[in-house]
mmCIF file of C-alpha atoms in Angstrom:
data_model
loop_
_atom_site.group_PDB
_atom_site.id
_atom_site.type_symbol
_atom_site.label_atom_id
_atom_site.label_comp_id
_atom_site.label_asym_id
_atom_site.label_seq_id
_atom_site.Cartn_x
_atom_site.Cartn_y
_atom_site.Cartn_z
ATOM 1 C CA UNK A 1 -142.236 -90.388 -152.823
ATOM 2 C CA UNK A 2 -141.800 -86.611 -153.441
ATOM 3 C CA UNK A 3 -143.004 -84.031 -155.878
ATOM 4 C CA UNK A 4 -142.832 -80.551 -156.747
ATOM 5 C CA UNK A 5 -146.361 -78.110 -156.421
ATOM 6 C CA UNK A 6 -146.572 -74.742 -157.349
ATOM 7 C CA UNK A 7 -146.399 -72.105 -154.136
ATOM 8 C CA UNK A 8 -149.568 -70.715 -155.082
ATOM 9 C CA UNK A 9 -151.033 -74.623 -154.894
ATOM 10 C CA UNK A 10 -150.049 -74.935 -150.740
ATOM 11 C CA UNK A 11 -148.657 -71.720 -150.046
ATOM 12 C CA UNK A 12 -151.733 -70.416 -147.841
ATOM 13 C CA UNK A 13 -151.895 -73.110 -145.978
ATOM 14 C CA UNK A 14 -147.836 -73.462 -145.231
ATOM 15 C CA UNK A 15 -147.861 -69.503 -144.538
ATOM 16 C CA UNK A 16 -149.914 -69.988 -141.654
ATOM 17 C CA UNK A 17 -147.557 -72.982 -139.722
ATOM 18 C CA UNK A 18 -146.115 -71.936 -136.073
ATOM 19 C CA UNK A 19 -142.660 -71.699 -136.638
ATOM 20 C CA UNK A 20 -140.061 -72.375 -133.997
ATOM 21 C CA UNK A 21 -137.366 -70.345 -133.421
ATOM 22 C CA UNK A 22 -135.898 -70.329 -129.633
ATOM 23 C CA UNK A 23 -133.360 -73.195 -130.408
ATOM 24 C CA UNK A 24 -130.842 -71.951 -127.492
ATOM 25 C CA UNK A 25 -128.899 -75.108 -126.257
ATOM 26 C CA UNK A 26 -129.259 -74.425 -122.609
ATOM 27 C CA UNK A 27 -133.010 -73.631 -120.648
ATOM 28 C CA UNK A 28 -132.443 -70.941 -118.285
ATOM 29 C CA UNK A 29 -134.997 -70.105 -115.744
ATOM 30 C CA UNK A 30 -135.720 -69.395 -111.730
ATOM 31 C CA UNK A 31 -136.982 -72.512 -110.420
ATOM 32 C CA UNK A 32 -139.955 -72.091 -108.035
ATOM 33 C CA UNK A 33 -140.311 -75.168 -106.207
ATOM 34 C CA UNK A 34 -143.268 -76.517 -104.483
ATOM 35 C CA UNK A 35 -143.622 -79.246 -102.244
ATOM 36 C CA UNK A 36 -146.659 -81.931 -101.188
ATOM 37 C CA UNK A 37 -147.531 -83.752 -97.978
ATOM 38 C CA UNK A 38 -144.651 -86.556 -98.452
ATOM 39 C CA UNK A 39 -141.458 -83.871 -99.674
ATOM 40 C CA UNK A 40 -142.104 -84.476 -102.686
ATOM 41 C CA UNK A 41 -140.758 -81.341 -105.010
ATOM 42 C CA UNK A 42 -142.481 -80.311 -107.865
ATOM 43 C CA UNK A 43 -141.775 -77.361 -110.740
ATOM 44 C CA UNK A 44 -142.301 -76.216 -113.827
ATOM 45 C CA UNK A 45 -140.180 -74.331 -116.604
ATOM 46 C CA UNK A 46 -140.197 -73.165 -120.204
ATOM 47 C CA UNK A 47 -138.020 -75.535 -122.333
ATOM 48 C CA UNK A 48 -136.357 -73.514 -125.959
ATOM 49 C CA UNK A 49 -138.260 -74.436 -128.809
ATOM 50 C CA UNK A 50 -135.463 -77.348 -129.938
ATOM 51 C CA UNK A 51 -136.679 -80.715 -130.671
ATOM 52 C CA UNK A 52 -133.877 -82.443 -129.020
ATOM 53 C CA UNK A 53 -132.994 -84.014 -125.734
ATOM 54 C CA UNK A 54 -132.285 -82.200 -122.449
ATOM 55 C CA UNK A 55 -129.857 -83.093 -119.848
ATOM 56 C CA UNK A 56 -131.717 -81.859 -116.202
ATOM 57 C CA UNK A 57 -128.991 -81.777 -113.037
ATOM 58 C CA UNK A 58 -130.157 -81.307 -109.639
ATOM 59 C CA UNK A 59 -128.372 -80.336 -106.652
ATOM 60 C CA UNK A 60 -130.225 -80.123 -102.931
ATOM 61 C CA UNK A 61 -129.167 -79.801 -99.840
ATOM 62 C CA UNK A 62 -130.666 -79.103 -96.159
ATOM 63 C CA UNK A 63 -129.717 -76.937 -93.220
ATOM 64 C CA UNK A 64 -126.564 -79.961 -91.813
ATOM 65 C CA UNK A 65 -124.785 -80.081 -95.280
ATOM 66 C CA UNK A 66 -126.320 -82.950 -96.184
ATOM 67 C CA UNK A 67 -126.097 -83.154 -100.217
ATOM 68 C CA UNK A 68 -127.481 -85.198 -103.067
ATOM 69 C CA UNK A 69 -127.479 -85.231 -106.527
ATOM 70 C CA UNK A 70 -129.113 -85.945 -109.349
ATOM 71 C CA UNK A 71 -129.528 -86.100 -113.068
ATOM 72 C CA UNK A 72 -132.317 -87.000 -115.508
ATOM 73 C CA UNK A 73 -132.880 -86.539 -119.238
ATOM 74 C CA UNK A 74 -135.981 -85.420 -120.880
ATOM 75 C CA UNK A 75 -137.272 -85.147 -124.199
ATOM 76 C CA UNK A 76 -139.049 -82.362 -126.530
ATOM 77 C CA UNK A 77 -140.971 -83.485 -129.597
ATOM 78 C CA UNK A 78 -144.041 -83.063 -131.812
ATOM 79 C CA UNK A 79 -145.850 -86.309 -133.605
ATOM 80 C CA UNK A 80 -144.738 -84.343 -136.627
ATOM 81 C CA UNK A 81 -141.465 -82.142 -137.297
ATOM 82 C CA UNK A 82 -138.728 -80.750 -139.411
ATOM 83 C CA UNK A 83 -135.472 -81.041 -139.096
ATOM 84 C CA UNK A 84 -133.009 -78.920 -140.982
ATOM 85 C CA UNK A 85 -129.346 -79.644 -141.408
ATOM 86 C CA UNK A 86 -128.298 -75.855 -141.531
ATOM 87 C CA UNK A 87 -124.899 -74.798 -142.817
ATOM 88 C CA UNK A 88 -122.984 -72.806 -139.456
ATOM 89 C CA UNK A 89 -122.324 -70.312 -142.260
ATOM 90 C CA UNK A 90 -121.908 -69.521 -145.798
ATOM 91 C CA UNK A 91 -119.894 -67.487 -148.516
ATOM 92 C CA UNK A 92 -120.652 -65.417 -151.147
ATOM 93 C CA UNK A 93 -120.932 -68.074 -154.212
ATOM 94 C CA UNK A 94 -121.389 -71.333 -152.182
ATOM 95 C CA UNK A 95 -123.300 -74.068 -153.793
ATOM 96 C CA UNK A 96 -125.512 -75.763 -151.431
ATOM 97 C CA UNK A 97 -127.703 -78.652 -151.094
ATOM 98 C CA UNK A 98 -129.732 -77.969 -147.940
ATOM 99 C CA UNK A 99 -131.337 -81.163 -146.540
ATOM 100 C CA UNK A 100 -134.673 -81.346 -144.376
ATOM 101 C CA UNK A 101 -135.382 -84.204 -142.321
ATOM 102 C CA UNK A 102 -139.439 -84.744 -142.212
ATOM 103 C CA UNK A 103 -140.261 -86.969 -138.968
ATOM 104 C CA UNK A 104 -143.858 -88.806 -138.560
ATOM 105 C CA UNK A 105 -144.212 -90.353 -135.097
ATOM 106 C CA UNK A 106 -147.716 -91.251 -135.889
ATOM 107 C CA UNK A 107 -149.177 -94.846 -136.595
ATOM 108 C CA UNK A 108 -150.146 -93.900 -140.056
ATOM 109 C CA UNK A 109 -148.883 -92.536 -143.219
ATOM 110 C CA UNK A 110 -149.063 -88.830 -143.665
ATOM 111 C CA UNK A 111 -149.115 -86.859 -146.889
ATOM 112 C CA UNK A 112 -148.523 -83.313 -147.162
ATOM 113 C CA UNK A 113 -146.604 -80.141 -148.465
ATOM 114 C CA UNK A 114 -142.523 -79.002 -147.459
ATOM 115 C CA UNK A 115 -141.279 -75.518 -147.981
ATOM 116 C CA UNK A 116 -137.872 -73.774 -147.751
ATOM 117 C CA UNK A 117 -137.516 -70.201 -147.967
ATOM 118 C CA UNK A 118 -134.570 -67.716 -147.578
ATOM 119 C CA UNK A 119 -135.062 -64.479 -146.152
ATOM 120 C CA UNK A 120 -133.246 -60.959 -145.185
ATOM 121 C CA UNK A 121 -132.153 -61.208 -141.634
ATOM 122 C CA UNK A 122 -133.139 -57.504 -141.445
ATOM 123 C CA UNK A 123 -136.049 -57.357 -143.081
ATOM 124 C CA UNK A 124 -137.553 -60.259 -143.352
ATOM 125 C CA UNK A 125 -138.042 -60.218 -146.738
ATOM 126 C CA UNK A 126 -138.110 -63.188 -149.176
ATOM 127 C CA UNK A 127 -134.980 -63.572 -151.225
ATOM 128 C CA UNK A 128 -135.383 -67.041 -152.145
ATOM 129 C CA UNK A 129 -135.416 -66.191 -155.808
ATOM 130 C CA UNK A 130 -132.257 -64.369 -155.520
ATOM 131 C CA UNK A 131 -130.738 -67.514 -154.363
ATOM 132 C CA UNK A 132 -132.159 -69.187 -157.609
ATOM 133 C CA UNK A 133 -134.922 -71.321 -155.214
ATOM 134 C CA UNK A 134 -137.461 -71.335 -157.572
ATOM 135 C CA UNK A 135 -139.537 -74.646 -156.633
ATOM 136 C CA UNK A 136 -139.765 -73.427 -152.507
ATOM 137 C CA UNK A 137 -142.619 -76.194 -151.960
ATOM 138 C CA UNK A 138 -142.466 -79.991 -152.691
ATOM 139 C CA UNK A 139 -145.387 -82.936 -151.635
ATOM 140 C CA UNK A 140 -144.480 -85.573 -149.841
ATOM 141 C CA UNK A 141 -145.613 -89.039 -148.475
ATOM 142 C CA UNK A 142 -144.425 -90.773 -145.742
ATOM 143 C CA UNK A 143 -144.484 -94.092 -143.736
ATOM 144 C CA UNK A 144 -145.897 -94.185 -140.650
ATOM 145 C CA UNK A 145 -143.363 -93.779 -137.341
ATOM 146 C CA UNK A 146 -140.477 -92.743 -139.790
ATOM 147 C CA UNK A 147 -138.584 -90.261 -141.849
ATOM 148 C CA UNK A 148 -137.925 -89.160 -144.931
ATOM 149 C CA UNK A 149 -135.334 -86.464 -146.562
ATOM 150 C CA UNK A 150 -135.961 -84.171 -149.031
ATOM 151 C CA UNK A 151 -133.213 -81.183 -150.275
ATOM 152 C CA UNK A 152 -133.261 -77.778 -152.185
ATOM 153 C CA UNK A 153 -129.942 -76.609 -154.366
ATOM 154 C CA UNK A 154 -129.188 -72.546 -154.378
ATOM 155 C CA UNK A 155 -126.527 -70.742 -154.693
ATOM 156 C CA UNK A 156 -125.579 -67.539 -151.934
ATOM 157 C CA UNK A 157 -125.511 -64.370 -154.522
ATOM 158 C CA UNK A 158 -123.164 -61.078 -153.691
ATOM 159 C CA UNK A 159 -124.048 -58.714 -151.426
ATOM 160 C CA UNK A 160 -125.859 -60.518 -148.666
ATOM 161 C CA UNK A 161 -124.055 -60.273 -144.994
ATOM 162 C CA UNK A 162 -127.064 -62.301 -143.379
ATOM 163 C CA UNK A 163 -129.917 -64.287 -143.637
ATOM 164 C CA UNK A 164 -133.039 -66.552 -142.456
ATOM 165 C CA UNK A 165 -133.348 -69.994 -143.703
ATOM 166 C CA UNK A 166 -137.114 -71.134 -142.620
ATOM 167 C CA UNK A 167 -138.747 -74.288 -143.400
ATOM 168 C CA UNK A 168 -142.743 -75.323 -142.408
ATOM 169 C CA UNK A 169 -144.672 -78.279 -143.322
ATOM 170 C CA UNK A 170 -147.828 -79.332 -143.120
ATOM 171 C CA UNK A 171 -149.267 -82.939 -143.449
ATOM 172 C CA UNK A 172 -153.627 -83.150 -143.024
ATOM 173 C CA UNK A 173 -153.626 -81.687 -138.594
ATOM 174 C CA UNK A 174 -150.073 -82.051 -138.080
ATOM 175 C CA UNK A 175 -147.636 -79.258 -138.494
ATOM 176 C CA UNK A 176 -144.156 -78.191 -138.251
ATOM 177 C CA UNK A 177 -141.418 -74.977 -138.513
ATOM 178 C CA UNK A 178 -138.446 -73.881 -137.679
ATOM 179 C CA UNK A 179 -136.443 -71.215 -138.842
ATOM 180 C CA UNK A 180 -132.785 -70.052 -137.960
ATOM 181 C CA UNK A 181 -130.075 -66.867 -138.887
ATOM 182 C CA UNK A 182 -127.072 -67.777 -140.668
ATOM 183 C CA UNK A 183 -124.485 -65.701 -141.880
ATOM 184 C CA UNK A 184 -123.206 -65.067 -145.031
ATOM 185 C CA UNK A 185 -119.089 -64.145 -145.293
ATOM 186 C CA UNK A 186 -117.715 -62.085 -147.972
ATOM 187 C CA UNK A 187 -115.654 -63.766 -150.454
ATOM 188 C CA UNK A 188 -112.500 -62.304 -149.627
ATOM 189 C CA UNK A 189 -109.297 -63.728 -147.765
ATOM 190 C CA UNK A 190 -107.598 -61.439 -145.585
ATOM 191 C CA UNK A 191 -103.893 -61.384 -146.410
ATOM 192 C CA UNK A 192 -100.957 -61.303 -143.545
ATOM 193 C CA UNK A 193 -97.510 -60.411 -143.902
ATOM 194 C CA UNK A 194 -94.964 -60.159 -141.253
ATOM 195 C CA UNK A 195 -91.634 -58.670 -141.776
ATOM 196 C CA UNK A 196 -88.953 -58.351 -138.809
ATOM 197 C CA UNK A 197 -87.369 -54.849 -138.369
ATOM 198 C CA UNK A 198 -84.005 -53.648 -137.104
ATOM 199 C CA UNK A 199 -83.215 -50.209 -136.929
ATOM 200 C CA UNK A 200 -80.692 -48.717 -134.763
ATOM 201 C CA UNK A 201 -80.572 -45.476 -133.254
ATOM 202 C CA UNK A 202 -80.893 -43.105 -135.246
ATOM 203 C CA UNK A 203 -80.805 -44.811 -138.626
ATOM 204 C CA UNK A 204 -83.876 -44.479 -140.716
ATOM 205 C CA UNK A 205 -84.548 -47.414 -143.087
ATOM 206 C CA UNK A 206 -87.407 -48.271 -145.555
ATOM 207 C CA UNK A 207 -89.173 -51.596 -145.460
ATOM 208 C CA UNK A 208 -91.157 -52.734 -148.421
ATOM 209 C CA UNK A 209 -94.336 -55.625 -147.767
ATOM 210 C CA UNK A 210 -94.071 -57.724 -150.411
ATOM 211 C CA UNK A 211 -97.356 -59.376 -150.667
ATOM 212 C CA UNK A 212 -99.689 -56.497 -149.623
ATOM 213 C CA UNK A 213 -97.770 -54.003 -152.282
ATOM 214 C CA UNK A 214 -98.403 -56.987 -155.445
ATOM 215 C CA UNK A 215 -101.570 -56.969 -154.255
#
């Protein structure tokens, strides 16, 4: 089930959830490998911040050429999280209806408080209201080791070239954000014309564009 709260009701609380915000598709790092007793080879990395699944390929060799391969998947996850479905951009008067996945991995049912806010990509600033998000927090319940959906509707105003959509939730211990720049277009279509020229040498002629000159 879902419901609305005010932002003053779970605000404080929300305001102070981790958000993540490295979601780069690829880990890139200097691998410093150690080795035990038997050649077995051991390291360690920093993963993005991405909830997702990670595709690891290995390539070793030894001083005669010899080669292997190999390729192993790993996963990053939290007991509780938020997935967005964010828009890869937006236009100046788009409707939306942003969905948030919630996901409980624990044994038992969890109860707590979603929020979506919009801010200024350069400043940081909240503009949610300028967007016409007025309710930014809703309650929620949900099962134990499953999900649940829940969506805001706004509208992208004039005037905005780029912004931050960030969502955190908090259920009881278990806590989740993320937070991501999208951009905002201009609603404006850029017009092309092509007209083919002949001129001799010498001659002088005048060509007239159509489409750019009505417009």
């Amino acid at each position: 089930s879902l419901g609305y709260a005010s932002q003053e009701a779970g605000g404080k609380d929300l305001d102070k959830v981790p958000v993540r915000s490295n979601l780069n598709e690829t880990a890139f790092f200097y691998p410093n490998l150690k080795t035990d007793k038997d050649g077995n080879v051991s390291f360690e990395f920093t993963s993005p911040e991405a909830l997702t699944k990670w595709k690891l390929m290995f390539l070793a060799h030894d001083k005669n050429a010899n080669a292997a391969t190999l390729e192993q998947t790993i996963v990053t996850q939290k007991d509780f999280s938020v997935t967005p479905n964010y828009p890869r951009f937006l236009r100046e008067g788009d409707e939306i209806n942003m969905q948030v996945k919630l996901n409980n991995l624990v044994e038992k049912a969890l109860n707590g408080s979603v929020q979506l806010q919009i801010l200024n990509a350069d400043t940081n600033e909240d503009i949610s209201s300028k967007f016409g998000l007025n309710n930014l927090i809703q309650n929620f319940d949900i099962n134990a080791t499953s999900s649940k959906s829940v969506s805001w509707t706004f509208k992208v105003p004039n005037n905005v070239s780029g912004i931050i959509i960030k969502t955190v939730a908090k259920a009881g211990q278990y806590s989740d954000g993320e937070q991501k720049a999208v951009p905002v277009l201009p609603n404006r279509m850029l017009v092309t014309d092509a007209l083919p020229i002949f001129v001799k040498e010498g001659q002088t002629k005048t060509f007239v564009l159509d489409q750019l000159k009505s417009n």
